[in-house]
PDB file of C-alpha atoms in Angstrom:
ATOM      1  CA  UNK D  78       0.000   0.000   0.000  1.00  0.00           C
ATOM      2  CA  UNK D  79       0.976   3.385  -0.448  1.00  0.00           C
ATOM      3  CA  UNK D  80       1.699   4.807   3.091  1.00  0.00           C
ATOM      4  CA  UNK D  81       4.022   1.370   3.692  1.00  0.00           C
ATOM      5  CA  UNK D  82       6.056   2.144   0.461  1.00  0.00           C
ATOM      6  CA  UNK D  83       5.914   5.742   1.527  1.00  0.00           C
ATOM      7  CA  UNK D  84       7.309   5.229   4.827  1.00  0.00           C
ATOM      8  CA  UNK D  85      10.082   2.500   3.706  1.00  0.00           C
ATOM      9  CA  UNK D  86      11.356   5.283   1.050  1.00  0.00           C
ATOM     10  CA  UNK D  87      11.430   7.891   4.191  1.00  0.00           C
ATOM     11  CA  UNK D  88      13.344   5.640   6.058  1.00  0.00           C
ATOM     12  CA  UNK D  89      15.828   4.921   3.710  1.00  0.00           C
ATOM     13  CA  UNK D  90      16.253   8.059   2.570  1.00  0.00           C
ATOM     14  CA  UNK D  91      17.673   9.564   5.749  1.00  0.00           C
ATOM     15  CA  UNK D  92      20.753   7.942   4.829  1.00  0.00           C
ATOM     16  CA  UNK D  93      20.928   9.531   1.088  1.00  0.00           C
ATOM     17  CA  UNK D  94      23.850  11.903  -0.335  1.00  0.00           C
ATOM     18  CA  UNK D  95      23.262  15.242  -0.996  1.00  0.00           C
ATOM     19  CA  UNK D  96      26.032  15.844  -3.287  1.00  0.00           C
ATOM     20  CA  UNK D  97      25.017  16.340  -6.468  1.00  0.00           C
ATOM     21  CA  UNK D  98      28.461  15.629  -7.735  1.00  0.00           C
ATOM     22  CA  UNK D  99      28.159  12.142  -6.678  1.00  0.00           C
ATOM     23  CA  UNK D 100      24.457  11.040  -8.205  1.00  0.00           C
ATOM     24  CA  UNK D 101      24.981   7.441  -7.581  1.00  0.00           C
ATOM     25  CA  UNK D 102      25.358   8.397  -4.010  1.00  0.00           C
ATOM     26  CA  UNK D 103      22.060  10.726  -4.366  1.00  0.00           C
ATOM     27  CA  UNK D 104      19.710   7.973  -5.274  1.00  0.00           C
ATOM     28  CA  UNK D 105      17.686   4.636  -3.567  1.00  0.00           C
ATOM     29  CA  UNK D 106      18.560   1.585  -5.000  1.00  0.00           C
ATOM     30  CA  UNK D 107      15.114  -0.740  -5.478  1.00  0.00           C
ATOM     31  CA  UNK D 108      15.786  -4.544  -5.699  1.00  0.00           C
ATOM     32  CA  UNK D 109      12.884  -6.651  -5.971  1.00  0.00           C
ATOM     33  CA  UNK D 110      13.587 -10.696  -6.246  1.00  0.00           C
ATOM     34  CA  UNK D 111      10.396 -12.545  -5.919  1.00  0.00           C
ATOM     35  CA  UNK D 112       7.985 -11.079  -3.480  1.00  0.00           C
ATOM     36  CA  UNK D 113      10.974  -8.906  -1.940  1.00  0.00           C
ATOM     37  CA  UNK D 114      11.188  -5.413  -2.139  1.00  0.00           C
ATOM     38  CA  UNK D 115      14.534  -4.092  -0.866  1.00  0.00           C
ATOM     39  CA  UNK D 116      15.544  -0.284  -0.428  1.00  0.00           C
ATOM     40  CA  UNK D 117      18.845   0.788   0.426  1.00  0.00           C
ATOM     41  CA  UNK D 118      20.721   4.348   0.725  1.00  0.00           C
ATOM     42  CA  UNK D 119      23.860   5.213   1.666  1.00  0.00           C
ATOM     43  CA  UNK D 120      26.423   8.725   1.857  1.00  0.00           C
ATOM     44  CA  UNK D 121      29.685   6.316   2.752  1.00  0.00           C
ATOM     45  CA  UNK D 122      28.803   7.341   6.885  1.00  0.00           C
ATOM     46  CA  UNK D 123      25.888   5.921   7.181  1.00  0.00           C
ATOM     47  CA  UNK D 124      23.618   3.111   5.555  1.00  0.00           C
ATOM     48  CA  UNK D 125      19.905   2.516   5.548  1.00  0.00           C
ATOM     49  CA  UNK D 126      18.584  -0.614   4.391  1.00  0.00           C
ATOM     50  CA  UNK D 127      14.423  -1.316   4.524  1.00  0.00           C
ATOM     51  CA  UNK D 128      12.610  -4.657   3.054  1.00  0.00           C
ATOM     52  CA  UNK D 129       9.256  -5.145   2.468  1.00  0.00           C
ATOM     53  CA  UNK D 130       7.307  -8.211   0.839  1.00  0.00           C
ATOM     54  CA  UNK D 131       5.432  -7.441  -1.946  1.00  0.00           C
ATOM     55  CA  UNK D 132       3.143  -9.345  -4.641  1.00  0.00           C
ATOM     56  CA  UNK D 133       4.970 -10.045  -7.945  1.00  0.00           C
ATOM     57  CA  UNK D 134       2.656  -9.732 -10.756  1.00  0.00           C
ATOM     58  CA  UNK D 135       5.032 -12.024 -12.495  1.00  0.00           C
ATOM     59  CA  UNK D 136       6.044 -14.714 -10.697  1.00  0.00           C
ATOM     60  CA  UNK D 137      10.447 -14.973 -10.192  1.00  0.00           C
ATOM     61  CA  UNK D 138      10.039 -11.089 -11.434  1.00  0.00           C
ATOM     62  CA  UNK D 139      13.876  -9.609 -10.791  1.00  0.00           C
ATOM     63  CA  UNK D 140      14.486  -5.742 -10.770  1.00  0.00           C
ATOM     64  CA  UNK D 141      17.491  -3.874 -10.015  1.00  0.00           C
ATOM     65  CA  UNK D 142      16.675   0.359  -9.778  1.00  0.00           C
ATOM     66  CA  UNK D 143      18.541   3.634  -9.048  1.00  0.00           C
ATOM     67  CA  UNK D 144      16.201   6.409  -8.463  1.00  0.00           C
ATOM     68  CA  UNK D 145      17.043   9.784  -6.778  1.00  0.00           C
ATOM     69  CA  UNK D 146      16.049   9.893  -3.242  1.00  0.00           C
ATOM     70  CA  UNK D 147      14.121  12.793  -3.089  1.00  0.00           C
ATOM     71  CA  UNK D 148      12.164  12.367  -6.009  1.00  0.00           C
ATOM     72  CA  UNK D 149      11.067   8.788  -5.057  1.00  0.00           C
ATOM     73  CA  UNK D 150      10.169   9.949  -1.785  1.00  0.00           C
ATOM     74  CA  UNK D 151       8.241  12.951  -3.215  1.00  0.00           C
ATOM     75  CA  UNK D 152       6.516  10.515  -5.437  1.00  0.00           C
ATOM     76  CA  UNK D 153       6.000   7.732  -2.981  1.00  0.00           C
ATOM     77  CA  UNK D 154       4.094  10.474  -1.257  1.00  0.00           C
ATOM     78  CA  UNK D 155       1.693  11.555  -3.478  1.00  0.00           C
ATOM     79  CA  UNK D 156       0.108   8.259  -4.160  1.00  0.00           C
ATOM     80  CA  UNK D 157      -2.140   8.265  -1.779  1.00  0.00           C
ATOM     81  CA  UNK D 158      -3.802   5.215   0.248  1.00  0.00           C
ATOM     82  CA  UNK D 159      -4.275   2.303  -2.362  1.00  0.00           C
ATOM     83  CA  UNK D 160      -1.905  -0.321  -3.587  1.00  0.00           C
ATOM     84  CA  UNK D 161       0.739   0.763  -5.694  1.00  0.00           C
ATOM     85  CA  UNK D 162       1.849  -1.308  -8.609  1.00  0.00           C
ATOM     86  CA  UNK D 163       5.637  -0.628  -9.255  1.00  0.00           C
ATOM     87  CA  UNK D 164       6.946  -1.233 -13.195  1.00  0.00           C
ATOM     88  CA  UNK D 165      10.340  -0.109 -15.016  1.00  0.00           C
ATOM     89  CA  UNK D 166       9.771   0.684 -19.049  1.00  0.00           C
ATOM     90  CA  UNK D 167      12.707   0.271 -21.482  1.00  0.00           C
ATOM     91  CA  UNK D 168      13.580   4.175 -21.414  1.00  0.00           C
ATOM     92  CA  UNK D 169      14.999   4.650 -18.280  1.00  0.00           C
ATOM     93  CA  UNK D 170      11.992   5.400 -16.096  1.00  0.00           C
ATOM     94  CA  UNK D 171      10.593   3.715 -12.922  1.00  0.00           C
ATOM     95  CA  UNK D 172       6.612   4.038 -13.085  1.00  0.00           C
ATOM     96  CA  UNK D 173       4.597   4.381  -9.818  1.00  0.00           C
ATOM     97  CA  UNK D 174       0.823   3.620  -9.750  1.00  0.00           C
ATOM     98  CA  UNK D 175      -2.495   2.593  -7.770  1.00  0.00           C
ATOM     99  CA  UNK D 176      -5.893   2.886  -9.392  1.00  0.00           C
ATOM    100  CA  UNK D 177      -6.131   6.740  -9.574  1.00  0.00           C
ATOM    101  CA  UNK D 178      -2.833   8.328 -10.182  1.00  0.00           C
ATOM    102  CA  UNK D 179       0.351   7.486 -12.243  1.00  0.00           C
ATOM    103  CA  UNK D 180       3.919   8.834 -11.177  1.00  0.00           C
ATOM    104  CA  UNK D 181       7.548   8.367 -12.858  1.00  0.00           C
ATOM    105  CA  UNK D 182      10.715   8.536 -11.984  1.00  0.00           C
ATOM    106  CA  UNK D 183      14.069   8.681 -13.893  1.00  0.00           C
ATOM    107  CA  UNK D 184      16.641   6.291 -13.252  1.00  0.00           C
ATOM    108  CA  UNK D 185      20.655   7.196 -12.313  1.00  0.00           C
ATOM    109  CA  UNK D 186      22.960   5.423 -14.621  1.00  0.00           C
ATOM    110  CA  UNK D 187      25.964   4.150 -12.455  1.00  0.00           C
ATOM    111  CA  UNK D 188      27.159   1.600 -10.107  1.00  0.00           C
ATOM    112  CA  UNK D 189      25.835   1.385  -6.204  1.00  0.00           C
ATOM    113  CA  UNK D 190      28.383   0.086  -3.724  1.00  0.00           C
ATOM    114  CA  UNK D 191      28.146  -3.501  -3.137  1.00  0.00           C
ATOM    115  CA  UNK D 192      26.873  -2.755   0.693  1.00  0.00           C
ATOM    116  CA  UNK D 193      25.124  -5.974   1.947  1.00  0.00           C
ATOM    117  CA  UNK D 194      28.660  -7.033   3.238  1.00  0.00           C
ATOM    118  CA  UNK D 195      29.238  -4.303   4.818  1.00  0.00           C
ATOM    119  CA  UNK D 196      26.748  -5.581   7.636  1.00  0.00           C
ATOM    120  CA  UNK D 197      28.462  -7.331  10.113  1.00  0.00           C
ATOM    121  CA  UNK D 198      27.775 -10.955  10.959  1.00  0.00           C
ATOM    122  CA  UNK D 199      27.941 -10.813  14.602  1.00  0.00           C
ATOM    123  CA  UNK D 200      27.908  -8.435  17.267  1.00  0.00           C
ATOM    124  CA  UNK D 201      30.268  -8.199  20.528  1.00  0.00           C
ATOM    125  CA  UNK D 202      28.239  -5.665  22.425  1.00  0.00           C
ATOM    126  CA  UNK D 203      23.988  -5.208  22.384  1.00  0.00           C
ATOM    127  CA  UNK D 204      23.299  -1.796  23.814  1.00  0.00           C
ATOM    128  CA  UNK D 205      19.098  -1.278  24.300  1.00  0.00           C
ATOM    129  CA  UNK D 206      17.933   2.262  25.190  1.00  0.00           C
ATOM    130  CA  UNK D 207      14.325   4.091  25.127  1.00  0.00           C
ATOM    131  CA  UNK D 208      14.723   5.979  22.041  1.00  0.00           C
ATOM    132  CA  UNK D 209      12.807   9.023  23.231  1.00  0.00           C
ATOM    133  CA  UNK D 210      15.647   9.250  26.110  1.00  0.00           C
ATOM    134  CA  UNK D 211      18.176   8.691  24.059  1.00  0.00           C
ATOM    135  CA  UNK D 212      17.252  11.216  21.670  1.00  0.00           C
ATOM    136  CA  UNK D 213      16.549  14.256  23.949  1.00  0.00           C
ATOM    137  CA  UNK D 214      20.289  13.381  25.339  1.00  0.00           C
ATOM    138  CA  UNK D 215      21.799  13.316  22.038  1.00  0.00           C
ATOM    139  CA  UNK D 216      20.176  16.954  21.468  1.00  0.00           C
ATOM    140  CA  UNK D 217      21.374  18.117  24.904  1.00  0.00           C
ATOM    141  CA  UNK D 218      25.002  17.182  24.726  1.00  0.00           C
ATOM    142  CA  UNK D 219      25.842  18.115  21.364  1.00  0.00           C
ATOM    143  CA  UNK D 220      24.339  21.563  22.254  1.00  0.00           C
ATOM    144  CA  UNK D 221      28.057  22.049  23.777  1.00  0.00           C
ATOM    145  CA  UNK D 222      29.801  20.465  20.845  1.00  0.00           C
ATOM    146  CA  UNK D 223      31.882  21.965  17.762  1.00  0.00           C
ATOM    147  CA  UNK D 224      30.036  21.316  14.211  1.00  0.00           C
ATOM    148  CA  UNK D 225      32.170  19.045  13.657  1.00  0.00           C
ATOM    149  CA  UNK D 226      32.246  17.315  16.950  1.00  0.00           C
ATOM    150  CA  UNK D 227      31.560  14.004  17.732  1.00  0.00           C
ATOM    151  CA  UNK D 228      29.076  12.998  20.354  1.00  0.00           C
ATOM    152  CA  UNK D 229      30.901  10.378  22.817  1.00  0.00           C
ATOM    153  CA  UNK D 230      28.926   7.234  24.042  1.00  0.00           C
ATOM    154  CA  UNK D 231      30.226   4.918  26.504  1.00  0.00           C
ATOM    155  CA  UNK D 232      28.563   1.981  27.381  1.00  0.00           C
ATOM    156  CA  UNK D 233      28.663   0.050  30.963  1.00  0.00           C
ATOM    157  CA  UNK D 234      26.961  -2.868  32.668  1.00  0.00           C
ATOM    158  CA  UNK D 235      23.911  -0.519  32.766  1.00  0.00           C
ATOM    159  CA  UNK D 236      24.026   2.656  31.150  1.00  0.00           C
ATOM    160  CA  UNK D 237      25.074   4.540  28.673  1.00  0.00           C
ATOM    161  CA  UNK D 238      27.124   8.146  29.293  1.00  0.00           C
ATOM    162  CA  UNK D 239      27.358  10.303  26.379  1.00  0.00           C
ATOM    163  CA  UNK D 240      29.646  13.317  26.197  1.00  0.00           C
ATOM    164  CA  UNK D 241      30.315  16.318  24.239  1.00  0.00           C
ATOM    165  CA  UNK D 242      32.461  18.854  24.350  1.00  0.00           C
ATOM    166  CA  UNK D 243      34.112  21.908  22.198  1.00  0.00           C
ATOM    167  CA  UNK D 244      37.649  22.542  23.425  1.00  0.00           C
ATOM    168  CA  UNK D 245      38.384  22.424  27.474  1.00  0.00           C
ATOM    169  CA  UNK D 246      35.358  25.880  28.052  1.00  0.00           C
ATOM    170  CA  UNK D 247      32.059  24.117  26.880  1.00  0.00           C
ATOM    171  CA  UNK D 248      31.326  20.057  28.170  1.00  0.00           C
ATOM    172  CA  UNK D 249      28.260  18.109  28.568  1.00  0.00           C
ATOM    173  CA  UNK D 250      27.757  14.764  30.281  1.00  0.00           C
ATOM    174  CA  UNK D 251      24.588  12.752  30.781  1.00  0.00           C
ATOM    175  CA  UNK D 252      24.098   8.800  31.795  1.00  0.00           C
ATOM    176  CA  UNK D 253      20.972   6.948  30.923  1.00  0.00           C
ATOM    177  CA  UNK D 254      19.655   3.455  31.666  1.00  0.00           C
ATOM    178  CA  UNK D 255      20.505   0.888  29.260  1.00  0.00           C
ATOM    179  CA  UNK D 256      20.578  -2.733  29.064  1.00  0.00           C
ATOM    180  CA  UNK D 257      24.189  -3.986  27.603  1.00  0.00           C
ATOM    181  CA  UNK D 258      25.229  -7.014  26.880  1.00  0.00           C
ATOM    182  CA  UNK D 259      28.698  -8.227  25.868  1.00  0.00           C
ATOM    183  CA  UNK D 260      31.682  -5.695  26.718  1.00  0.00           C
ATOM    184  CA  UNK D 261      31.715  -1.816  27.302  1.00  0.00           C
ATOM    185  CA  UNK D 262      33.383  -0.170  25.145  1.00  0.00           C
ATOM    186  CA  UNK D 263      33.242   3.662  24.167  1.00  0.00           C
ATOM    187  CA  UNK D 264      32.420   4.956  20.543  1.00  0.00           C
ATOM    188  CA  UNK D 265      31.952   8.187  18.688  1.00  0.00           C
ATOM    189  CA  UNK D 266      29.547   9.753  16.423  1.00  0.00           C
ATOM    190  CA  UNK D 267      27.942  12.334  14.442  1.00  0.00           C
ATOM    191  CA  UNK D 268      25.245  13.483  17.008  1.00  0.00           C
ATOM    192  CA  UNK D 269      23.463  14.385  13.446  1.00  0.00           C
ATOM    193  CA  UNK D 270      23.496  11.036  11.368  1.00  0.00           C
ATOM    194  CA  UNK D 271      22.244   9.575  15.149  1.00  0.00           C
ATOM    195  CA  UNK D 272      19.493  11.443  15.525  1.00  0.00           C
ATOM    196  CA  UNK D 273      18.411  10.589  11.681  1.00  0.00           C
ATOM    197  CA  UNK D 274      18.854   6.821  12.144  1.00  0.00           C
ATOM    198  CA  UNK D 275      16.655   7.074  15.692  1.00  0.00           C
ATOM    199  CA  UNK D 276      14.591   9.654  14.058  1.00  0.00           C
ATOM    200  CA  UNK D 277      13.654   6.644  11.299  1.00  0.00           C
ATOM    201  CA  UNK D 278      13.384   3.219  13.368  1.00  0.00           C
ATOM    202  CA  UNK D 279      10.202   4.687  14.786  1.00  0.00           C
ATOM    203  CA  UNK D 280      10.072   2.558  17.318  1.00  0.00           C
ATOM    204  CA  UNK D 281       9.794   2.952  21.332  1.00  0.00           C
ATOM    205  CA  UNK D 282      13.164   1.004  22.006  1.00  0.00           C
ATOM    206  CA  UNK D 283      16.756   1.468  20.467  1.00  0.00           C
ATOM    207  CA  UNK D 284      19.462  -1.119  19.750  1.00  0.00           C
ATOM    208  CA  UNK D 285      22.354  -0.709  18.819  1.00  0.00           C
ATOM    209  CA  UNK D 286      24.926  -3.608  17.983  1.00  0.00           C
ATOM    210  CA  UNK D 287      28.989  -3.292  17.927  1.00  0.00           C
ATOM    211  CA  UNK D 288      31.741  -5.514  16.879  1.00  0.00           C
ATOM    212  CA  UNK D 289      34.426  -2.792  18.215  1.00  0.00           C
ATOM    213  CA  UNK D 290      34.617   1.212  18.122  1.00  0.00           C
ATOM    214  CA  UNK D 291      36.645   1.539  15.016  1.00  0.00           C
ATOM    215  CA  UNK D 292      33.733   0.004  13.243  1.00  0.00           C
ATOM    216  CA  UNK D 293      30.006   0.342  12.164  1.00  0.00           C
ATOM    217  CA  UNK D 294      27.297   0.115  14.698  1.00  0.00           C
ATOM    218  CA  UNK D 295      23.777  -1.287  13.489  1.00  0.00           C
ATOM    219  CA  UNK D 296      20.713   0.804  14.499  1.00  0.00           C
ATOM    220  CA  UNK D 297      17.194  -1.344  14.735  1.00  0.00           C
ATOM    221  CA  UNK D 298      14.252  -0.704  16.827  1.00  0.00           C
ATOM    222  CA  UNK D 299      12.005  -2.719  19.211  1.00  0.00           C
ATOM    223  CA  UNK D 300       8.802  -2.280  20.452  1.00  0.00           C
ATOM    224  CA  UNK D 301       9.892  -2.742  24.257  1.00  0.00           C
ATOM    225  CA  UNK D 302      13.024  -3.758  25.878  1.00  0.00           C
ATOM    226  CA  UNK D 303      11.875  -7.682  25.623  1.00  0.00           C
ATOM    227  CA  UNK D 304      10.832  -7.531  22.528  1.00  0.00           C
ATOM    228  CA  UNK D 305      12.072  -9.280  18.902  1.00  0.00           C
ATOM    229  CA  UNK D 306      14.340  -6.263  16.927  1.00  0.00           C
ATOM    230  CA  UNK D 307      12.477  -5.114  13.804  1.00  0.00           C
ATOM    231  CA  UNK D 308      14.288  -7.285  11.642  1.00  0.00           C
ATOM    232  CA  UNK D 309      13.405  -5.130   8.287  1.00  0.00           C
ATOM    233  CA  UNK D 310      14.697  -1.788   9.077  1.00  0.00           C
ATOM    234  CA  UNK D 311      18.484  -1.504   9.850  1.00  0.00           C
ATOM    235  CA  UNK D 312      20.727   1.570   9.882  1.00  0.00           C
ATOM    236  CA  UNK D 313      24.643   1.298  10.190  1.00  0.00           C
ATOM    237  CA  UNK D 314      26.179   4.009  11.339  1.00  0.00           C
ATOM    238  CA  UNK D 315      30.026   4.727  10.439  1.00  0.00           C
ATOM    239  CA  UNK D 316      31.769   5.702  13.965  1.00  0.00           C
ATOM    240  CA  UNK D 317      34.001   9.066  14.409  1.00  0.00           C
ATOM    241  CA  UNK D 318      37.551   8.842  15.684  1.00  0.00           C
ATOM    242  CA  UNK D 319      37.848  10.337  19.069  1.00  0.00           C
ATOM    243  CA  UNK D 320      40.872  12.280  20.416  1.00  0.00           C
ATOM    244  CA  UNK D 321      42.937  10.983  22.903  1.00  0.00           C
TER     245      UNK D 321
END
């Protein structure tokens, strides 16, 4: 239905380039294999990657698409409530429809990076945090920080601090309950590309999933603490360097 592809394009486009000098990096790569429907983005820092099952009209149907992230989402917008019946013609467009309106899109001609691997296969540390919480923090402590500042996040038996700071004249510091499994370990990142990968697992519980700090962490949400991890909605999320 429309709204479900319309919020699956918003979620993946989060993690879209802006750099118009880089279109492959601009665009939302559509995969459909079967009755799967996969979206993925990515700017090199971050990666967002949403699936959805869908109904083939044509059974073993197999579609590989580059459209530009804000036109899809645009489009995947404006059609409404109804099913949507997705189609690619032989010039270059990507055709959008339910029973009332007809949208297109034009593809980008180039090569997306290969980014499935990039998910790790395992995870040392599980981190789970109320993503509300976790969200007004983020805001709070990088309030203090340089532009270009990371947001610091160490993670204990139970809690999580994060830090900020810009020089040695302006620091922030706030701990908040967390359940962590595995070891602690302290990471870095851009309090911005954070807040757009909790901003898009719309969901009431955060987890995030480390091999070690000099690697990606995977954003998913949960619907409580207990609960399974939306398996179709993950976000990895390159870490910053920190000083000392």
């Amino acid at each position: 239905a429309g709204p479900v592809l319309a919020e699956a394009v918003s979620q993946v486009a989060v993690a879209s380039g802006r750099d118009d000098m880089l279109p492959v990096l601009t665009g939302i790569r559509l995969e459909i294999e079967g009755d799967q429907l996969t979206l993925a983005a990515t700017d090199r820092y971050r990666l967002a990657v949403r699936e959805l099952t869908w109904e083939p009209v044509r059974a073993g149907s197999s579609v590989v698409a580059l459209v530009t992230a804000r036109m899809l989402a645009e489009t995947a917008k404006s059609l409404g409530t109804g099913n949507v019946e997705i189609g690619l013609d032989s010039s270059g467009l990507l055709g959008l429809s339910t029973a009332d309106r007809r949208s297109t899109a034009r593809l980008i001609d180039g090569e997306f990076p290969k980014y499935r691997t990039l998910f790790p296969s395992e995870s040392g540390t599980v981190a789970r945090i109320q993503t509300g919480a976790l969200v007004e923090s983020v805001k709070r402590v990088s309030l203090v920080a340089d532009r270009s500042s990371p947001v610091r996040l160490t993670f204990g038996v139970d809690e999580v601090t994060l830090e900020a700071s810009s020089g040695e004249d302006a620091q922030a510091s706030e701990s908040l309950p967390a359940e962590v499994s595995g070891d602690g370990l302290t990471i870095g990142f851009n309090p911005g590309y954070l807040l757009d990968g909790l901003g898009a697992i719309d969901a009431s519980v955060a987890q995030l999933s480390f091999t070690q700090p000099s690697r990606p962490a995977v954003l998913q949400g949960a619907d409580d603490m207990g609960s399974a991890v939306h398996a179709e909605y993950r976000y990895l999320l390159m870490p910053v360097r920190l000083a000392g």
